[in-house]
Amino acid sequence: MILQISGKTIEVSCVRDLGGANAQVFRDEVLDAQQTATDSLDLDLSQTRSLDSHGLGALLHLQKAFKNVRLRNPTPQVLQLLELTRMESRFDIVQAE
């Protein structure tokens, strides 16, 4: 995972898997970075191969912690889970053009 702060936005990329094995560490690292007075989270999910209920829970927790959460380029597997759980409407999802 790569985490960068750009102005008031935390940008996260290179998240390969987001699930039970790493969801809590992922959430905690992003929340630690939020201490730097950020209010937006931009997650690039273009390399995310899998997302399970733990990962979805981490995303929902982060959504409550930030004013704006944007999910960029989710893979088909991630997008399918978001749609099946009807969570796609809770996030700003941006696909590459």
PDB file of N, CA and C in Angstrom:
ATOM      1  N   MET A   1       0.845  -1.175   0.000  1.00  0.00           N
ATOM      2  CA  MET A   1       0.000   0.000   0.000  1.00  0.00           C
ATOM      3  C   MET A   1       0.889   1.235   0.000  1.00  0.00           C
ATOM      4  N   ILE A   2       0.515   2.187  -0.830  1.00  0.00           N
ATOM      5  CA  ILE A   2       1.202   3.475  -0.864  1.00  0.00           C
ATOM      6  C   ILE A   2       0.216   4.533  -0.378  1.00  0.00           C
ATOM      7  N   LEU A   3       0.637   5.326   0.577  1.00  0.00           N
ATOM      8  CA  LEU A   3      -0.199   6.356   1.174  1.00  0.00           C
ATOM      9  C   LEU A   3       0.525   7.690   1.060  1.00  0.00           C
ATOM     10  N   GLN A   4      -0.140   8.671   0.437  1.00  0.00           N
ATOM     11  CA  GLN A   4       0.430  10.010   0.280  1.00  0.00           C
ATOM     12  C   GLN A   4      -0.596  11.038   0.708  1.00  0.00           C
ATOM     13  N   ILE A   5      -0.099  12.158   1.208  1.00  0.00           N
ATOM     14  CA  ILE A   5      -0.984  13.265   1.562  1.00  0.00           C
ATOM     15  C   ILE A   5      -0.749  14.382   0.563  1.00  0.00           C
ATOM     16  N   SER A   6      -1.836  14.811  -0.066  1.00  0.00           N
ATOM     17  CA  SER A   6      -1.777  15.869  -1.060  1.00  0.00           C
ATOM     18  C   SER A   6      -2.786  16.943  -0.656  1.00  0.00           C
ATOM     19  N   GLY A   7      -2.298  18.018  -0.068  1.00  0.00           N
ATOM     20  CA  GLY A   7      -3.193  19.054   0.438  1.00  0.00           C
ATOM     21  C   GLY A   7      -4.015  18.500   1.582  1.00  0.00           C
ATOM     22  N   LYS A   8      -5.336  18.517   1.427  1.00  0.00           N
ATOM     23  CA  LYS A   8      -6.230  17.989   2.458  1.00  0.00           C
ATOM     24  C   LYS A   8      -6.769  16.609   2.100  1.00  0.00           C
ATOM     25  N   THR A   9      -6.101  15.948   1.159  1.00  0.00           N
ATOM     26  CA  THR A   9      -6.552  14.644   0.694  1.00  0.00           C
ATOM     27  C   THR A   9      -5.500  13.582   0.942  1.00  0.00           C
ATOM     28  N   ILE A  10      -5.939  12.458   1.474  1.00  0.00           N
ATOM     29  CA  ILE A  10      -5.076  11.288   1.587  1.00  0.00           C
ATOM     30  C   ILE A  10      -5.315  10.448   0.345  1.00  0.00           C
ATOM     31  N   GLU A  11      -4.248  10.121  -0.363  1.00  0.00           N
ATOM     32  CA  GLU A  11      -4.333   9.283  -1.556  1.00  0.00           C
ATOM     33  C   GLU A  11      -3.712   7.932  -1.249  1.00  0.00           C
ATOM     34  N   VAL A  12      -4.484   6.870  -1.464  1.00  0.00           N
ATOM     35  CA  VAL A  12      -4.020   5.515  -1.189  1.00  0.00           C
ATOM     36  C   VAL A  12      -4.077   4.725  -2.490  1.00  0.00           C
ATOM     37  N   SER A  13      -2.987   4.015  -2.776  1.00  0.00           N
ATOM     38  CA  SER A  13      -2.944   3.192  -3.983  1.00  0.00           C
ATOM     39  C   SER A  13      -2.192   1.899  -3.691  1.00  0.00           C
ATOM     40  N   CYS A  14      -2.141   1.042  -4.683  1.00  0.00           N
ATOM     41  CA  CYS A  14      -1.434  -0.244  -4.598  1.00  0.00           C
ATOM     42  C   CYS A  14      -1.967  -1.135  -3.477  1.00  0.00           C
ATOM     43  N   VAL A  15      -3.275  -1.144  -3.315  1.00  0.00           N
ATOM     44  CA  VAL A  15      -3.906  -2.045  -2.349  1.00  0.00           C
ATOM     45  C   VAL A  15      -4.256  -3.317  -3.117  1.00  0.00           C
ATOM     46  N   ARG A  16      -3.538  -4.394  -2.870  1.00  0.00           N
ATOM     47  CA  ARG A  16      -3.743  -5.647  -3.615  1.00  0.00           C
ATOM     48  C   ARG A  16      -4.969  -6.418  -3.110  1.00  0.00           C
ATOM     49  N   ASP A  17      -5.057  -6.594  -1.813  1.00  0.00           N
ATOM     50  CA  ASP A  17      -6.172  -7.309  -1.201  1.00  0.00           C
ATOM     51  C   ASP A  17      -6.624  -6.518   0.015  1.00  0.00           C
ATOM     52  N   LEU A  18      -7.936  -6.506   0.229  1.00  0.00           N
ATOM     53  CA  LEU A  18      -8.473  -5.810   1.389  1.00  0.00           C
ATOM     54  C   LEU A  18      -9.463  -6.746   2.057  1.00  0.00           C
ATOM     55  N   GLY A  19      -8.968  -7.417   3.100  1.00  0.00           N
ATOM     56  CA  GLY A  19      -9.802  -8.417   3.749  1.00  0.00           C
ATOM     57  C   GLY A  19      -9.376  -8.667   5.180  1.00  0.00           C
ATOM     58  N   GLY A  20      -9.801  -9.796   5.702  1.00  0.00           N
ATOM     59  CA  GLY A  20      -9.569 -10.140   7.096  1.00  0.00           C
ATOM     60  C   GLY A  20      -8.122 -10.069   7.524  1.00  0.00           C
ATOM     61  N   ALA A  21      -7.204 -10.389   6.627  1.00  0.00           N
ATOM     62  CA  ALA A  21      -5.787 -10.410   6.982  1.00  0.00           C
ATOM     63  C   ALA A  21      -5.191  -9.029   7.168  1.00  0.00           C
ATOM     64  N   ASN A  22      -5.760  -8.018   6.504  1.00  0.00           N
ATOM     65  CA  ASN A  22      -5.128  -6.696   6.565  1.00  0.00           C
ATOM     66  C   ASN A  22      -6.091  -5.518   6.721  1.00  0.00           C
ATOM     67  N   ALA A  23      -7.371  -5.753   6.822  1.00  0.00           N
ATOM     68  CA  ALA A  23      -8.344  -4.653   6.851  1.00  0.00           C
ATOM     69  C   ALA A  23      -8.132  -3.718   8.035  1.00  0.00           C
ATOM     70  N   GLN A  24      -7.858  -4.281   9.210  1.00  0.00           N
ATOM     71  CA  GLN A  24      -7.688  -3.432  10.389  1.00  0.00           C
ATOM     72  C   GLN A  24      -6.418  -2.591  10.284  1.00  0.00           C
ATOM     73  N   VAL A  25      -5.341  -3.182   9.821  1.00  0.00           N
ATOM     74  CA  VAL A  25      -4.085  -2.433   9.647  1.00  0.00           C
ATOM     75  C   VAL A  25      -4.281  -1.336   8.608  1.00  0.00           C
ATOM     76  N   PHE A  26      -4.964  -1.660   7.503  1.00  0.00           N
ATOM     77  CA  PHE A  26      -5.264  -0.676   6.459  1.00  0.00           C
ATOM     78  C   PHE A  26      -6.030   0.506   7.056  1.00  0.00           C
ATOM     79  N   ARG A  27      -7.113   0.202   7.757  1.00  0.00           N
ATOM     80  CA  ARG A  27      -7.948   1.246   8.362  1.00  0.00           C
ATOM     81  C   ARG A  27      -7.137   2.095   9.342  1.00  0.00           C
ATOM     82  N   ASP A  28      -6.360   1.448  10.197  1.00  0.00           N
ATOM     83  CA  ASP A  28      -5.588   2.176  11.206  1.00  0.00           C
ATOM     84  C   ASP A  28      -4.529   3.072  10.573  1.00  0.00           C
ATOM     85  N   GLU A  29      -3.857   2.601   9.530  1.00  0.00           N
ATOM     86  CA  GLU A  29      -2.835   3.421   8.875  1.00  0.00           C
ATOM     87  C   GLU A  29      -3.450   4.649   8.209  1.00  0.00           C
ATOM     88  N   VAL A  30      -4.612   4.466   7.599  1.00  0.00           N
ATOM     89  CA  VAL A  30      -5.282   5.610   6.970  1.00  0.00           C
ATOM     90  C   VAL A  30      -5.754   6.594   8.041  1.00  0.00           C
ATOM     91  N   LEU A  31      -6.313   6.092   9.120  1.00  0.00           N
ATOM     92  CA  LEU A  31      -6.767   6.983  10.196  1.00  0.00           C
ATOM     93  C   LEU A  31      -5.596   7.703  10.860  1.00  0.00           C
ATOM     94  N   ASP A  32      -4.452   7.046  10.990  1.00  0.00           N
ATOM     95  CA  ASP A  32      -3.263   7.712  11.523  1.00  0.00           C
ATOM     96  C   ASP A  32      -2.845   8.866  10.631  1.00  0.00           C
ATOM     97  N   ALA A  33      -2.927   8.670   9.332  1.00  0.00           N
ATOM     98  CA  ALA A  33      -2.568   9.737   8.385  1.00  0.00           C
ATOM     99  C   ALA A  33      -3.569  10.886   8.450  1.00  0.00           C
ATOM    100  N   GLN A  34      -4.798  10.593   8.854  1.00  0.00           N
ATOM    101  CA  GLN A  34      -5.819  11.637   8.946  1.00  0.00           C
ATOM    102  C   GLN A  34      -5.475  12.670  10.010  1.00  0.00           C
ATOM    103  N   GLN A  35      -4.622  12.339  10.940  1.00  0.00           N
ATOM    104  CA  GLN A  35      -4.226  13.279  11.986  1.00  0.00           C
ATOM    105  C   GLN A  35      -3.537  14.506  11.411  1.00  0.00           C
ATOM    106  N   THR A  36      -3.199  14.461  10.147  1.00  0.00           N
ATOM    107  CA  THR A  36      -2.521  15.567   9.487  1.00  0.00           C
ATOM    108  C   THR A  36      -3.544  16.536   8.874  1.00  0.00           C
ATOM    109  N   ALA A  37      -4.700  16.672   9.498  1.00  0.00           N
ATOM    110  CA  ALA A  37      -5.728  17.639   9.097  1.00  0.00           C
ATOM    111  C   ALA A  37      -6.231  17.422   7.678  1.00  0.00           C
ATOM    112  N   THR A  38      -6.571  16.204   7.349  1.00  0.00           N
ATOM    113  CA  THR A  38      -7.147  15.923   6.037  1.00  0.00           C
ATOM    114  C   THR A  38      -8.632  15.647   6.187  1.00  0.00           C
ATOM    115  N   ASP A  39      -9.384  15.910   5.131  1.00  0.00           N
ATOM    116  CA  ASP A  39     -10.816  15.654   5.205  1.00  0.00           C
ATOM    117  C   ASP A  39     -11.334  14.820   4.042  1.00  0.00           C
ATOM    118  N   SER A  40     -10.449  14.466   3.102  1.00  0.00           N
ATOM    119  CA  SER A  40     -10.859  13.665   1.955  1.00  0.00           C
ATOM    120  C   SER A  40      -9.958  12.446   1.810  1.00  0.00           C
ATOM    121  N   LEU A  41     -10.552  11.374   1.317  1.00  0.00           N
ATOM    122  CA  LEU A  41      -9.821  10.140   1.089  1.00  0.00           C
ATOM    123  C   LEU A  41     -10.058   9.708  -0.347  1.00  0.00           C
ATOM    124  N   ASP A  42      -8.981   9.454  -1.054  1.00  0.00           N
ATOM    125  CA  ASP A  42      -9.030   9.037  -2.454  1.00  0.00           C
ATOM    126  C   ASP A  42      -8.350   7.667  -2.547  1.00  0.00           C
ATOM    127  N   LEU A  43      -9.145   6.614  -2.780  1.00  0.00           N
ATOM    128  CA  LEU A  43      -8.621   5.250  -2.828  1.00  0.00           C
ATOM    129  C   LEU A  43      -8.576   4.743  -4.262  1.00  0.00           C
ATOM    130  N   ASP A  44      -7.384   4.460  -4.737  1.00  0.00           N
ATOM    131  CA  ASP A  44      -7.225   3.868  -6.062  1.00  0.00           C
ATOM    132  C   ASP A  44      -7.311   2.353  -5.897  1.00  0.00           C
ATOM    133  N   LEU A  45      -8.393   1.778  -6.381  1.00  0.00           N
ATOM    134  CA  LEU A  45      -8.627   0.340  -6.226  1.00  0.00           C
ATOM    135  C   LEU A  45      -8.361  -0.425  -7.519  1.00  0.00           C
ATOM    136  N   SER A  46      -7.606   0.157  -8.419  1.00  0.00           N
ATOM    137  CA  SER A  46      -7.358  -0.471  -9.719  1.00  0.00           C
ATOM    138  C   SER A  46      -6.517  -1.740  -9.615  1.00  0.00           C
ATOM    139  N   GLN A  47      -5.802  -1.923  -8.515  1.00  0.00           N
ATOM    140  CA  GLN A  47      -4.981  -3.116  -8.343  1.00  0.00           C
ATOM    141  C   GLN A  47      -5.537  -4.054  -7.274  1.00  0.00           C
ATOM    142  N   THR A  48      -6.717  -3.756  -6.779  1.00  0.00           N
ATOM    143  CA  THR A  48      -7.303  -4.554  -5.703  1.00  0.00           C
ATOM    144  C   THR A  48      -7.952  -5.803  -6.290  1.00  0.00           C
ATOM    145  N   ARG A  49      -7.395  -6.950  -5.947  1.00  0.00           N
ATOM    146  CA  ARG A  49      -7.871  -8.228  -6.487  1.00  0.00           C
ATOM    147  C   ARG A  49      -9.044  -8.780  -5.707  1.00  0.00           C
ATOM    148  N   SER A  50      -9.083  -8.506  -4.400  1.00  0.00           N
ATOM    149  CA  SER A  50     -10.171  -9.062  -3.593  1.00  0.00           C
ATOM    150  C   SER A  50     -10.561  -8.101  -2.482  1.00  0.00           C
ATOM    151  N   LEU A  51     -11.841  -8.176  -2.143  1.00  0.00           N
ATOM    152  CA  LEU A  51     -12.424  -7.385  -1.063  1.00  0.00           C
ATOM    153  C   LEU A  51     -13.438  -8.292  -0.386  1.00  0.00           C
ATOM    154  N   ASP A  52     -13.322  -8.449   0.928  1.00  0.00           N
ATOM    155  CA  ASP A  52     -14.306  -9.265   1.641  1.00  0.00           C
ATOM    156  C   ASP A  52     -15.054  -8.388   2.633  1.00  0.00           C
ATOM    157  N   SER A  53     -15.833  -9.025   3.506  1.00  0.00           N
ATOM    158  CA  SER A  53     -16.662  -8.262   4.445  1.00  0.00           C
ATOM    159  C   SER A  53     -15.820  -7.434   5.410  1.00  0.00           C
ATOM    160  N   HIS A  54     -14.635  -7.918   5.772  1.00  0.00           N
ATOM    161  CA  HIS A  54     -13.754  -7.136   6.644  1.00  0.00           C
ATOM    162  C   HIS A  54     -13.262  -5.885   5.927  1.00  0.00           C
ATOM    163  N   GLY A  55     -12.905  -6.037   4.668  1.00  0.00           N
ATOM    164  CA  GLY A  55     -12.459  -4.897   3.875  1.00  0.00           C
ATOM    165  C   GLY A  55     -13.581  -3.900   3.656  1.00  0.00           C
ATOM    166  N   LEU A  56     -14.776  -4.413   3.395  1.00  0.00           N
ATOM    167  CA  LEU A  56     -15.932  -3.535   3.233  1.00  0.00           C
ATOM    168  C   LEU A  56     -16.216  -2.782   4.523  1.00  0.00           C
ATOM    169  N   GLY A  57     -16.079  -3.470   5.652  1.00  0.00           N
ATOM    170  CA  GLY A  57     -16.258  -2.811   6.948  1.00  0.00           C
ATOM    171  C   GLY A  57     -15.238  -1.705   7.160  1.00  0.00           C
ATOM    172  N   ALA A  58     -14.002  -1.940   6.736  1.00  0.00           N
ATOM    173  CA  ALA A  58     -12.965  -0.908   6.860  1.00  0.00           C
ATOM    174  C   ALA A  58     -13.317   0.300   6.000  1.00  0.00           C
ATOM    175  N   LEU A  59     -13.823   0.059   4.793  1.00  0.00           N
ATOM    176  CA  LEU A  59     -14.219   1.176   3.919  1.00  0.00           C
ATOM    177  C   LEU A  59     -15.364   1.966   4.539  1.00  0.00           C
ATOM    178  N   LEU A  60     -16.328   1.277   5.109  1.00  0.00           N
ATOM    179  CA  LEU A  60     -17.455   1.968   5.739  1.00  0.00           C
ATOM    180  C   LEU A  60     -17.001   2.765   6.961  1.00  0.00           C
ATOM    181  N   HIS A  61     -16.075   2.215   7.739  1.00  0.00           N
ATOM    182  CA  HIS A  61     -15.536   2.932   8.890  1.00  0.00           C
ATOM    183  C   HIS A  61     -14.827   4.211   8.426  1.00  0.00           C
ATOM    184  N   LEU A  62     -14.052   4.100   7.369  1.00  0.00           N
ATOM    185  CA  LEU A  62     -13.341   5.272   6.850  1.00  0.00           C
ATOM    186  C   LEU A  62     -14.309   6.301   6.271  1.00  0.00           C
ATOM    187  N   GLN A  63     -15.394   5.804   5.693  1.00  0.00           N
ATOM    188  CA  GLN A  63     -16.389   6.732   5.145  1.00  0.00           C
ATOM    189  C   GLN A  63     -16.973   7.618   6.243  1.00  0.00           C
ATOM    190  N   LYS A  64     -17.137   7.069   7.428  1.00  0.00           N
ATOM    191  CA  LYS A  64     -17.656   7.845   8.545  1.00  0.00           C
ATOM    192  C   LYS A  64     -16.626   8.841   9.075  1.00  0.00           C
ATOM    193  N   ALA A  65     -15.354   8.523   8.902  1.00  0.00           N
ATOM    194  CA  ALA A  65     -14.279   9.358   9.445  1.00  0.00           C
ATOM    195  C   ALA A  65     -13.911  10.529   8.536  1.00  0.00           C
ATOM    196  N   PHE A  66     -14.225  10.438   7.253  1.00  0.00           N
ATOM    197  CA  PHE A  66     -13.853  11.476   6.297  1.00  0.00           C
ATOM    198  C   PHE A  66     -15.091  12.154   5.725  1.00  0.00           C
ATOM    199  N   LYS A  67     -14.941  13.409   5.347  1.00  0.00           N
ATOM    200  CA  LYS A  67     -16.046  14.130   4.708  1.00  0.00           C
ATOM    201  C   LYS A  67     -16.320  13.563   3.321  1.00  0.00           C
ATOM    202  N   ASN A  68     -15.254  13.245   2.590  1.00  0.00           N
ATOM    203  CA  ASN A  68     -15.380  12.759   1.219  1.00  0.00           C
ATOM    204  C   ASN A  68     -14.526  11.506   1.044  1.00  0.00           C
ATOM    205  N   VAL A  69     -15.129  10.465   0.495  1.00  0.00           N
ATOM    206  CA  VAL A  69     -14.391   9.250   0.160  1.00  0.00           C
ATOM    207  C   VAL A  69     -14.673   8.935  -1.310  1.00  0.00           C
ATOM    208  N   ARG A  70     -13.592   8.850  -2.073  1.00  0.00           N
ATOM    209  CA  ARG A  70     -13.732   8.531  -3.495  1.00  0.00           C
ATOM    210  C   ARG A  70     -12.999   7.229  -3.775  1.00  0.00           C
ATOM    211  N   LEU A  71     -13.685   6.307  -4.452  1.00  0.00           N
ATOM    212  CA  LEU A  71     -13.093   5.044  -4.871  1.00  0.00           C
ATOM    213  C   LEU A  71     -12.811   5.146  -6.360  1.00  0.00           C
ATOM    214  N   ARG A  72     -11.538   5.130  -6.710  1.00  0.00           N
ATOM    215  CA  ARG A  72     -11.162   5.272  -8.118  1.00  0.00           C
ATOM    216  C   ARG A  72     -10.861   3.913  -8.745  1.00  0.00           C
ATOM    217  N   ASN A  73     -11.399   3.702  -9.910  1.00  0.00           N
ATOM    218  CA  ASN A  73     -11.112   2.551 -10.760  1.00  0.00           C
ATOM    219  C   ASN A  73     -11.191   1.205 -10.046  1.00  0.00           C
ATOM    220  N   PRO A  74     -12.290   0.926  -9.358  1.00  0.00           N
ATOM    221  CA  PRO A  74     -12.375  -0.384  -8.712  1.00  0.00           C
ATOM    222  C   PRO A  74     -12.368  -1.497  -9.760  1.00  0.00           C
ATOM    223  N   THR A  75     -11.713  -2.593  -9.427  1.00  0.00           N
ATOM    224  CA  THR A  75     -11.685  -3.742 -10.324  1.00  0.00           C
ATOM    225  C   THR A  75     -13.095  -4.325 -10.421  1.00  0.00           C
ATOM    226  N   PRO A  76     -13.353  -5.126 -11.453  1.00  0.00           N
ATOM    227  CA  PRO A  76     -14.690  -5.719 -11.583  1.00  0.00           C
ATOM    228  C   PRO A  76     -15.127  -6.501 -10.343  1.00  0.00           C
ATOM    229  N   GLN A  77     -14.187  -7.215  -9.698  1.00  0.00           N
ATOM    230  CA  GLN A  77     -14.539  -7.987  -8.504  1.00  0.00           C
ATOM    231  C   GLN A  77     -14.990  -7.072  -7.367  1.00  0.00           C
ATOM    232  N   VAL A  78     -14.273  -5.981  -7.174  1.00  0.00           N
ATOM    233  CA  VAL A  78     -14.610  -5.034  -6.108  1.00  0.00           C
ATOM    234  C   VAL A  78     -15.934  -4.353  -6.418  1.00  0.00           C
ATOM    235  N   LEU A  79     -16.106  -3.919  -7.656  1.00  0.00           N
ATOM    236  CA  LEU A  79     -17.342  -3.254  -8.045  1.00  0.00           C
ATOM    237  C   LEU A  79     -18.537  -4.192  -7.887  1.00  0.00           C
ATOM    238  N   GLN A  80     -18.356  -5.459  -8.219  1.00  0.00           N
ATOM    239  CA  GLN A  80     -19.431  -6.433  -8.083  1.00  0.00           C
ATOM    240  C   GLN A  80     -19.855  -6.587  -6.623  1.00  0.00           C
ATOM    241  N   LEU A  81     -18.889  -6.661  -5.714  1.00  0.00           N
ATOM    242  CA  LEU A  81     -19.230  -6.777  -4.291  1.00  0.00           C
ATOM    243  C   LEU A  81     -19.951  -5.523  -3.799  1.00  0.00           C
ATOM    244  N   LEU A  82     -19.484  -4.353  -4.219  1.00  0.00           N
ATOM    245  CA  LEU A  82     -20.147  -3.109  -3.827  1.00  0.00           C
ATOM    246  C   LEU A  82     -21.594  -3.085  -4.326  1.00  0.00           C
ATOM    247  N   GLU A  83     -21.814  -3.573  -5.550  1.00  0.00           N
ATOM    248  CA  GLU A  83     -23.166  -3.606  -6.100  1.00  0.00           C
ATOM    249  C   GLU A  83     -24.035  -4.652  -5.402  1.00  0.00           C
ATOM    250  N   LEU A  84     -23.479  -5.833  -5.142  1.00  0.00           N
ATOM    251  CA  LEU A  84     -24.246  -6.898  -4.475  1.00  0.00           C
ATOM    252  C   LEU A  84     -24.691  -6.483  -3.070  1.00  0.00           C
ATOM    253  N   THR A  85     -23.852  -5.717  -2.393  1.00  0.00           N
ATOM    254  CA  THR A  85     -24.174  -5.272  -1.036  1.00  0.00           C
ATOM    255  C   THR A  85     -24.883  -3.917  -1.036  1.00  0.00           C
ATOM    256  N   ARG A  86     -25.114  -3.389  -2.225  1.00  0.00           N
ATOM    257  CA  ARG A  86     -25.772  -2.087  -2.414  1.00  0.00           C
ATOM    258  C   ARG A  86     -25.010  -0.947  -1.742  1.00  0.00           C
ATOM    259  N   MET A  87     -23.710  -1.092  -1.691  1.00  0.00           N
ATOM    260  CA  MET A  87     -22.862  -0.066  -1.082  1.00  0.00           C
ATOM    261  C   MET A  87     -22.326   0.922  -2.107  1.00  0.00           C
ATOM    262  N   GLU A  88     -22.534   0.650  -3.402  1.00  0.00           N
ATOM    263  CA  GLU A  88     -21.997   1.552  -4.416  1.00  0.00           C
ATOM    264  C   GLU A  88     -22.594   2.948  -4.309  1.00  0.00           C
ATOM    265  N   SER A  89     -23.808   3.056  -3.774  1.00  0.00           N
ATOM    266  CA  SER A  89     -24.445   4.370  -3.637  1.00  0.00           C
ATOM    267  C   SER A  89     -23.880   5.171  -2.461  1.00  0.00           C
ATOM    268  N   ARG A  90     -23.148   4.512  -1.565  1.00  0.00           N
ATOM    269  CA  ARG A  90     -22.592   5.201  -0.393  1.00  0.00           C
ATOM    270  C   ARG A  90     -21.239   5.847  -0.675  1.00  0.00           C
ATOM    271  N   PHE A  91     -20.658   5.502  -1.821  1.00  0.00           N
ATOM    272  CA  PHE A  91     -19.336   6.010  -2.155  1.00  0.00           C
ATOM    273  C   PHE A  91     -19.376   6.749  -3.480  1.00  0.00           C
ATOM    274  N   ASP A  92     -18.454   7.668  -3.649  1.00  0.00           N
ATOM    275  CA  ASP A  92     -18.242   8.326  -4.925  1.00  0.00           C
ATOM    276  C   ASP A  92     -17.296   7.425  -5.713  1.00  0.00           C
ATOM    277  N   ILE A  93     -17.823   6.725  -6.713  1.00  0.00           N
ATOM    278  CA  ILE A  93     -17.026   5.790  -7.507  1.00  0.00           C
ATOM    279  C   ILE A  93     -16.712   6.430  -8.851  1.00  0.00           C
ATOM    280  N   VAL A  94     -15.410   6.478  -9.163  1.00  0.00           N
ATOM    281  CA  VAL A  94     -14.955   7.107 -10.393  1.00  0.00           C
ATOM    282  C   VAL A  94     -14.204   6.073 -11.222  1.00  0.00           C
ATOM    283  N   GLN A  95     -14.662   5.828 -12.444  1.00  0.00           N
ATOM    284  CA  GLN A  95     -13.987   4.921 -13.370  1.00  0.00           C
ATOM    285  C   GLN A  95     -13.137   5.731 -14.341  1.00  0.00           C
ATOM    286  N   ALA A  96     -11.994   5.171 -14.725  1.00  0.00           N
ATOM    287  CA  ALA A  96     -11.123   5.842 -15.701  1.00  0.00           C
ATOM    288  C   ALA A  96     -11.849   5.938 -17.034  1.00  0.00           C
ATOM    289  N   GLU A  97     -11.560   6.995 -17.719  1.00  0.00           N
ATOM    290  CA  GLU A  97     -12.205   7.174 -19.042  1.00  0.00           C
ATOM    291  C   GLU A  97     -11.297   6.741 -20.141  1.00  0.00           C
TER     292      GLU A  97
END
